[in-house]
Short mmCIF file of C-alpha atoms and ligand atoms in Angstrom, two decimals:
data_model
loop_
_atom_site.label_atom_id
_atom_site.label_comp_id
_atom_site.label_asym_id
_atom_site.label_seq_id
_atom_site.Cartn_x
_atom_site.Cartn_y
_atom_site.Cartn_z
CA UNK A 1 111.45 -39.81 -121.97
CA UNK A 2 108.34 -39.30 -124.19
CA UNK A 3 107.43 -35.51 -124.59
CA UNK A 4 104.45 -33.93 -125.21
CA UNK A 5 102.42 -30.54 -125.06
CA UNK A 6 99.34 -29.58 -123.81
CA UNK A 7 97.83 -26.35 -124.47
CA UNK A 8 95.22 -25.42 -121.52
CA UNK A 9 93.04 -22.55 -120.57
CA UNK A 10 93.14 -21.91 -117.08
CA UNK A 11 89.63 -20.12 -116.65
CA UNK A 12 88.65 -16.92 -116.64
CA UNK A 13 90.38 -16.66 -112.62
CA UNK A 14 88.46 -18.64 -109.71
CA UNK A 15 90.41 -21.39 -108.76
CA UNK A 16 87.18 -23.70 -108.80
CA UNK A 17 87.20 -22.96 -112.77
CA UNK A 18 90.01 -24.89 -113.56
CA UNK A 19 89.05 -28.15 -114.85
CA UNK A 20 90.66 -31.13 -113.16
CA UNK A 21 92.19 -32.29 -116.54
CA UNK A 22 93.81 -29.60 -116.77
CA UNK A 23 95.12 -29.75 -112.82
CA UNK A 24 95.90 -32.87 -113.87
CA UNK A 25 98.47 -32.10 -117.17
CA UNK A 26 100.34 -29.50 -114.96
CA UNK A 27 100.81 -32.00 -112.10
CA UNK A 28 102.66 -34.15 -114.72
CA UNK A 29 104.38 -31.00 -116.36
CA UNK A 30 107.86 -30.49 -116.27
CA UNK A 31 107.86 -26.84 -118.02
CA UNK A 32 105.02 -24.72 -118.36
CA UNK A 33 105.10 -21.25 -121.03
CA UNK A 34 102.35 -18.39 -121.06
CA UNK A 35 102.00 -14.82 -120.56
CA UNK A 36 103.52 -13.70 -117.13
CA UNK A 37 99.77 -13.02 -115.31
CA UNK A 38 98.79 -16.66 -116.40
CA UNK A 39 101.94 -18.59 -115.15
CA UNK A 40 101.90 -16.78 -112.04
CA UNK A 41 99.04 -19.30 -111.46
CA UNK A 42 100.66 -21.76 -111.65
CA UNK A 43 102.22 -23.09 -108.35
CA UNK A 44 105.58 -23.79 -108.01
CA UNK A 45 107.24 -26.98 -107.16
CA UNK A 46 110.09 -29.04 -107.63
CA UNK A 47 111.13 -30.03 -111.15
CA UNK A 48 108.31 -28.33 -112.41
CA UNK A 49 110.46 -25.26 -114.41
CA UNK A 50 108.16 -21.85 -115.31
CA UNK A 51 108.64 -19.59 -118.53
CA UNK A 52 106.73 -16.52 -118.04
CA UNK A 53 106.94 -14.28 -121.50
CA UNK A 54 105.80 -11.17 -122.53
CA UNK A 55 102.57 -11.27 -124.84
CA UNK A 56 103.31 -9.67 -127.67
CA UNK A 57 105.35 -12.80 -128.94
CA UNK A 58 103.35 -15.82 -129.28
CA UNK A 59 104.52 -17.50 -132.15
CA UNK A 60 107.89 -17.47 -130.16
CA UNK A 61 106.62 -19.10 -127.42
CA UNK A 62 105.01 -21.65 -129.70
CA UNK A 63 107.84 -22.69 -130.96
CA UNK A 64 109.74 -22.81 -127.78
CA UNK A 65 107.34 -25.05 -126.31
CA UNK A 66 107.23 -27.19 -129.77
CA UNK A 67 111.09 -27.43 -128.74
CA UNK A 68 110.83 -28.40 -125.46
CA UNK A 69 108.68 -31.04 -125.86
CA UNK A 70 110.51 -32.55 -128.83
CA UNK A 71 113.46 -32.61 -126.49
CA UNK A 72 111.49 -34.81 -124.07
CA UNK A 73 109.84 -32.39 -121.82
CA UNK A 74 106.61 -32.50 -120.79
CA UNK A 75 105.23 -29.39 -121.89
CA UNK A 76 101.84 -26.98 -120.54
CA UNK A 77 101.26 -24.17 -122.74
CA UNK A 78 99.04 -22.24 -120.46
CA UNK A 79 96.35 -19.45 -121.65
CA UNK A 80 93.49 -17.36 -119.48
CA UNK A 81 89.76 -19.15 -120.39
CA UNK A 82 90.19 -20.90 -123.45
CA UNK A 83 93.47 -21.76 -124.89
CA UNK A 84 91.25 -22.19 -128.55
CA UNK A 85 89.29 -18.50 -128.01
CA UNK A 86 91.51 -15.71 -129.58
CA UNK A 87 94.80 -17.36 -127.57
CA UNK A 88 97.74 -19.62 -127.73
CA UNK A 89 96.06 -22.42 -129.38
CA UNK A 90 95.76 -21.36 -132.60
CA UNK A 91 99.28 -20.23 -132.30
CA UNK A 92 100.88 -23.31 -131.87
CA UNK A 93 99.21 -25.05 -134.78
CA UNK A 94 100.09 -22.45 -136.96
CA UNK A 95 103.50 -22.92 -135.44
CA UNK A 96 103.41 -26.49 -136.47
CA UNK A 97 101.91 -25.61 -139.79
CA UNK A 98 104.97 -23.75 -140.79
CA UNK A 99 107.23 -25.31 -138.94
CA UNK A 100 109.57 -28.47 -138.41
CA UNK A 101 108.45 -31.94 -140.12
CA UNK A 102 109.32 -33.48 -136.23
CA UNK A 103 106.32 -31.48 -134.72
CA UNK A 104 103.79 -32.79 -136.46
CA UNK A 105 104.51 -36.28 -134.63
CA UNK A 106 104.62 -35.01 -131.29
CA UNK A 107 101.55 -35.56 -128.96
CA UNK A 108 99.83 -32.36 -128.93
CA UNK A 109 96.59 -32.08 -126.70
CA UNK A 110 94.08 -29.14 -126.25
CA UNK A 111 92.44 -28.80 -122.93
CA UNK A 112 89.66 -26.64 -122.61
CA UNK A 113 88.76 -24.07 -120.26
CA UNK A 114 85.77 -21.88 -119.58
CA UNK A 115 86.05 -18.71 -121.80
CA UNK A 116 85.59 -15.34 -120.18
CA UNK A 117 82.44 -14.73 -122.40
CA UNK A 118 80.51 -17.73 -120.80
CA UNK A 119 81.90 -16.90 -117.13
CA UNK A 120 80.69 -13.14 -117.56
CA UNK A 121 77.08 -14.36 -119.16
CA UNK A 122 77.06 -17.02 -116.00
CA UNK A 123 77.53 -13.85 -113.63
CA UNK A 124 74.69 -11.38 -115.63
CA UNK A 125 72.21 -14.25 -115.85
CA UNK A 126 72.33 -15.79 -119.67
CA UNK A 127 72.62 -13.19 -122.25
CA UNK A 128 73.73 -15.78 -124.39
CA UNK A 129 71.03 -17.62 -124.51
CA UNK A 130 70.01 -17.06 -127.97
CA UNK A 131 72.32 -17.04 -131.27
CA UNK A 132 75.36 -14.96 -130.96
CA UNK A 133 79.17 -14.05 -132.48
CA UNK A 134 82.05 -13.11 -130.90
CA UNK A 135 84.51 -10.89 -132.46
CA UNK A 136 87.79 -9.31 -130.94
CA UNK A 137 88.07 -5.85 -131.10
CA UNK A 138 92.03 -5.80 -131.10
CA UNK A 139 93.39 -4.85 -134.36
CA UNK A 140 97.03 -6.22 -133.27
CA UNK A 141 96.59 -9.00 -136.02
CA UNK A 142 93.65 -7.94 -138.27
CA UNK A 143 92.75 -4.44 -140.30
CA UNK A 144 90.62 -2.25 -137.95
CA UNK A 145 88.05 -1.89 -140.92
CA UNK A 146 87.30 -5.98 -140.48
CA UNK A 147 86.55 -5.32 -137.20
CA UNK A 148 84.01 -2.60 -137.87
CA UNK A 149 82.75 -4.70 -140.95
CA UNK A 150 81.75 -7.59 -138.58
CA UNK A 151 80.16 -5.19 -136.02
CA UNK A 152 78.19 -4.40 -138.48
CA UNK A 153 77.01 -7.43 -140.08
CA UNK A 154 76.81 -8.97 -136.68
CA UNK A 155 74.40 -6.30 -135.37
CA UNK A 156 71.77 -6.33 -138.43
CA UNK A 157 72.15 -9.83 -138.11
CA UNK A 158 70.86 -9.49 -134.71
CA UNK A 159 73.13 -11.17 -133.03
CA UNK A 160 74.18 -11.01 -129.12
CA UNK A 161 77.76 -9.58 -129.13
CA UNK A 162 80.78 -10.82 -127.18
CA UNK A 163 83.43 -8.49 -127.38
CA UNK A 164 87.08 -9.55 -126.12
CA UNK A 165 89.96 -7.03 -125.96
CA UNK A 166 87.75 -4.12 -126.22
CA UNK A 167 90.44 -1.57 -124.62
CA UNK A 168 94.32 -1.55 -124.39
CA UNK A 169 96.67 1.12 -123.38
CA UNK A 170 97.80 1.30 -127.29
CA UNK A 171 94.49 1.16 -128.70
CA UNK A 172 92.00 3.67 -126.51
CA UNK A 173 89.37 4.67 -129.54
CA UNK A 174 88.73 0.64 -130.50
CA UNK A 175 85.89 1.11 -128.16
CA UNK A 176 84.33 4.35 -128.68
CA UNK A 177 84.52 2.93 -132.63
CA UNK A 178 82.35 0.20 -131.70
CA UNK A 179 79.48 1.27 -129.81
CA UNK A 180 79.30 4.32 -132.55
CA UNK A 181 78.62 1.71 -135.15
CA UNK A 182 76.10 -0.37 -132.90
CA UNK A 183 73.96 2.81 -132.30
CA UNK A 184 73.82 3.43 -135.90
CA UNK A 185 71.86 0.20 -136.16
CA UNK A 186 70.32 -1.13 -132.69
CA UNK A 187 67.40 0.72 -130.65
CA UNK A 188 68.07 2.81 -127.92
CA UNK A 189 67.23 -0.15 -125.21
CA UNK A 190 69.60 -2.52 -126.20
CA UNK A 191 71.22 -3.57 -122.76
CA UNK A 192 75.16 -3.27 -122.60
CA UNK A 193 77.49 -5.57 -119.95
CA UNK A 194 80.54 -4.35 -119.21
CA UNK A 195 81.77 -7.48 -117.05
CA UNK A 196 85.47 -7.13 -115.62
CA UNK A 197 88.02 -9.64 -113.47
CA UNK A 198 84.64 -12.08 -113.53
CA UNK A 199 85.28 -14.56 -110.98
CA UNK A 200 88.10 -12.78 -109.44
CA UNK A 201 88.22 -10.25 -106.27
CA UNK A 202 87.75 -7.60 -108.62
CA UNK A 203 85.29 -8.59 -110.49
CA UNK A 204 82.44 -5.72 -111.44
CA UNK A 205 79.41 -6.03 -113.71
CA UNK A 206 77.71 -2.83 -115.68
CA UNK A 207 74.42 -3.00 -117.52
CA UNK A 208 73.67 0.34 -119.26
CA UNK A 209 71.39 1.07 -122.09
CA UNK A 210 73.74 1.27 -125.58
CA UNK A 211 73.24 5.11 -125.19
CA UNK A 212 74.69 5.22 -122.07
CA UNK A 213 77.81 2.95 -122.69
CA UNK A 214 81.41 4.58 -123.20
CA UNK A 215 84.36 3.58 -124.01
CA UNK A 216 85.95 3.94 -120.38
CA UNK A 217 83.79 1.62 -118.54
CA UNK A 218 85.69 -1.12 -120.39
CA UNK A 219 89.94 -1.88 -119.90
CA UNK A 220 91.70 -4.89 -120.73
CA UNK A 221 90.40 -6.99 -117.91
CA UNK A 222 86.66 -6.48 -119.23
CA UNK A 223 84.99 -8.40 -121.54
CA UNK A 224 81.66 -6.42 -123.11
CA UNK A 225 78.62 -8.27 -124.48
CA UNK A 226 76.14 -6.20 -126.55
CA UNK A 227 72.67 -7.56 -125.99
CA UNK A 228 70.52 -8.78 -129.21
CA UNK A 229 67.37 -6.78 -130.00
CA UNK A 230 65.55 -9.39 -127.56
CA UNK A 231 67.89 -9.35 -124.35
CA UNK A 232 66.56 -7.70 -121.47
CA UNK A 233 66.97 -7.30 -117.52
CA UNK A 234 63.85 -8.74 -115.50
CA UNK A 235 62.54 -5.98 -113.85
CA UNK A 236 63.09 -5.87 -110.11
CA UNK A 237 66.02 -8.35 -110.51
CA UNK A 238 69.95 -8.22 -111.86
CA UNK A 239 69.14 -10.95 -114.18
CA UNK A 240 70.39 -9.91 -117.96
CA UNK A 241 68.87 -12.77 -120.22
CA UNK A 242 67.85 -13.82 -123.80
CA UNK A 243 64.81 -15.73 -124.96
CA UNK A 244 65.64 -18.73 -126.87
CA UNK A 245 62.52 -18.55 -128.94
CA UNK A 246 61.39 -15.56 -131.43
CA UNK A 247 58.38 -14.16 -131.44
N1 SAH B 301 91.51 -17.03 -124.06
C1 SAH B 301 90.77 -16.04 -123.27
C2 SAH B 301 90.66 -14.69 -124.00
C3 SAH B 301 91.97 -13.99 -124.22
S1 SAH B 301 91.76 -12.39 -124.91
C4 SAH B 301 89.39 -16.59 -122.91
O1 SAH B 301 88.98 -17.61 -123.47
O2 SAH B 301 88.72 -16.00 -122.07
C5 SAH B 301 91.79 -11.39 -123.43
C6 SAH B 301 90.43 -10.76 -123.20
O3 SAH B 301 89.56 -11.73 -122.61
C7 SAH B 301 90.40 -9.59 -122.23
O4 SAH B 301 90.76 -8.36 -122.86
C8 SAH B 301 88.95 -9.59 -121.81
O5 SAH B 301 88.14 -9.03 -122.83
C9 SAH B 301 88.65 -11.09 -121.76
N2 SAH B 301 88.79 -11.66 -120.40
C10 SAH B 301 89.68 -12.60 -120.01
N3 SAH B 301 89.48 -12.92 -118.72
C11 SAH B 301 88.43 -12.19 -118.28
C12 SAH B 301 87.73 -12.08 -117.03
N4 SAH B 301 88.07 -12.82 -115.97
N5 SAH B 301 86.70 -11.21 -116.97
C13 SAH B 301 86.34 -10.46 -118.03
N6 SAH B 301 86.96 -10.54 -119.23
C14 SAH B 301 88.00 -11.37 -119.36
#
C-alpha cells in the first residue's frame, strides 16, 4: 500500500466550511493526528484509526504522522482553519526539513481551509478589505518584544490587524500589551472586533472603539482584528468594512 499525508484545515467550525477536498482525503484516511478539539470532528468509522494529542507538541506529531505514512498509512494531519496559518503545516515541513532522507519522497499534500481571520471579517462585513498583516500574539515560539515590534510597525504602517492567539490561560497580559501599543499610535476611533467561536453556536462579535477594548473581551477562542485608520461601521447597520481605495 502507497502512503501518503495530507495536512488539512478543517475551518474555522461550521460544518458547511469544510471544503469537499478535504471531506474527501479523510474519507480515504486510514489515521488521522491533531489537537484533541480538532479530531473530535472528525467522525468515526471503521478502519479509520484517530490520534488526538495534546498541543503543546507539534513537532511530535509531525513526525508521527511522517511515520505513519511511510509505513503505508494513509495519513490526515488535521488543523482548525488553515493548516498553513500559524498551525501544523509549517510543522511538518520543518519536520521533513530536519528529518529522515525517506520523507522527502513521500506524497505530502496541503489542503486548505478557510482561516478564522477571513470567517470573522465574513461575519463583521469586510474589514479586510484593504491591505492588512496578521501577526500572532503568542510568544510560545517567538520573543514577546517581536511581537510588540510588529504591532508597531504594522500600525504606522496602517495596516488592518488580524490578531490570532491573543489570550491563553498562561499568557493573560499579551493582550492588554497590545492594545497599549496601538493607542500609542492610532486615533481614538479606530474600530476594534473581538470575534469569538465564528461560525459555531457560540459565536459572538464585539466592535468597540480602541479606547474601549480590554484585554478580557478576548480568550483563546477569539480572534481580534484592529481596524486600519480607514475602517468604519456604516451607521445604522452592523456592517464593519474597509475602503479599497485611499483618499
Ligand atoms: N490555523 C488556524 C489558527 C490557529 S491559531 C486558522 O487558520 O484559523 C488559534 C487561534 O485562531 C485562536 O486563538 C483564535 O485567535 C483563532 N481562531 C480559530 N478558530 C476561530 C474561530 N472559530 N473564531 C474566532 N477565532 C478563531
Amino acid at each position: 500500500m502507497t502512503g501518503w499525508l495530507a495536512i488539512a484545515g478543517l475551518g474555522p467550525g461550521a460544518e458547511a466550511l469544510v471544503t469537499p477536498e478535504v471531506t474527501a482525503a479523510l474519507a480515504e484516511a486510514t489515521d488521522v493526528i491533531g489537537y484533541i478539539p480538532y479530531v473530535a470532528r472528525v467522525a468515526p468509522r471503521d478502519g479509520l484509526t484517530l490520534h488526538p494529542t495534546d498541543n503543546r507538541v507539534e513537532i511530535d506529531r509531525a513526525r508521527h504522522a511522517l511515520d505513519l505514512a511511510t509505513a503505508g498509512r494513509r495519513v490526515v494531519v488535521v488543523s482548525s482553519g488553515d493548516p498553513g496559518v500559524f498551525a501544523m503545516a509549517a510543522a511538518v515541513f520543518e519536520a521533513i526539513e530536519h528529518g529522515l532522507p525517506a520523507w522527502r519522497a513521500l506524497d505530502v499534500r496541503v489542503l486548505p481551509g478557510i482561516t478564522a481571520m477571513l470567517a470573522a471579517a465574513a461575519r463583521a462585513g469586510a474589514p479586510l478589505g484593504h491591505d492588512f498583516c496578521a501577526i500572532n500574539l503568542s510568544d510560545n515560539l517567538k520573543p514577546q518584544a517581536v511581537i510588540e515590534r510588529r504591532l508597531q510597525l504594522a500600525a504606522e504602517a496602517d495596516f488592518a490587524i488580524a490578531c490570532y492567539n491573543p489570550r491563553s490561560k498562561a499568557r493573560p497580559d499579551g493582550l492588554a500589551a497590545a492594545l497599549a501599543i496601538l493607542r500609542e499610535t492610532c486615533a481614538d476611533d479606530r474600530p476594534v472586533l473581538f470575534a469569538r467561536a465564528v461560525t459555531t453556536r457560540e459565536e459572538r462579535l464585539t466592535v468597540v472603539p480602541l479606547p474601549e477594548a480590554r484585554a478580557d473581551m478576548a480568550d483563546m477562542r477569539t480572534i481580534v482584528i484592529i481596524g486600519s485608520s480607514r475602517t468604519r461601521l456604516i451607521p445604522g447597520t452592523r456592517f464593519l468594512y474597509t475602503p479599497r481605495s485611499l483618499p
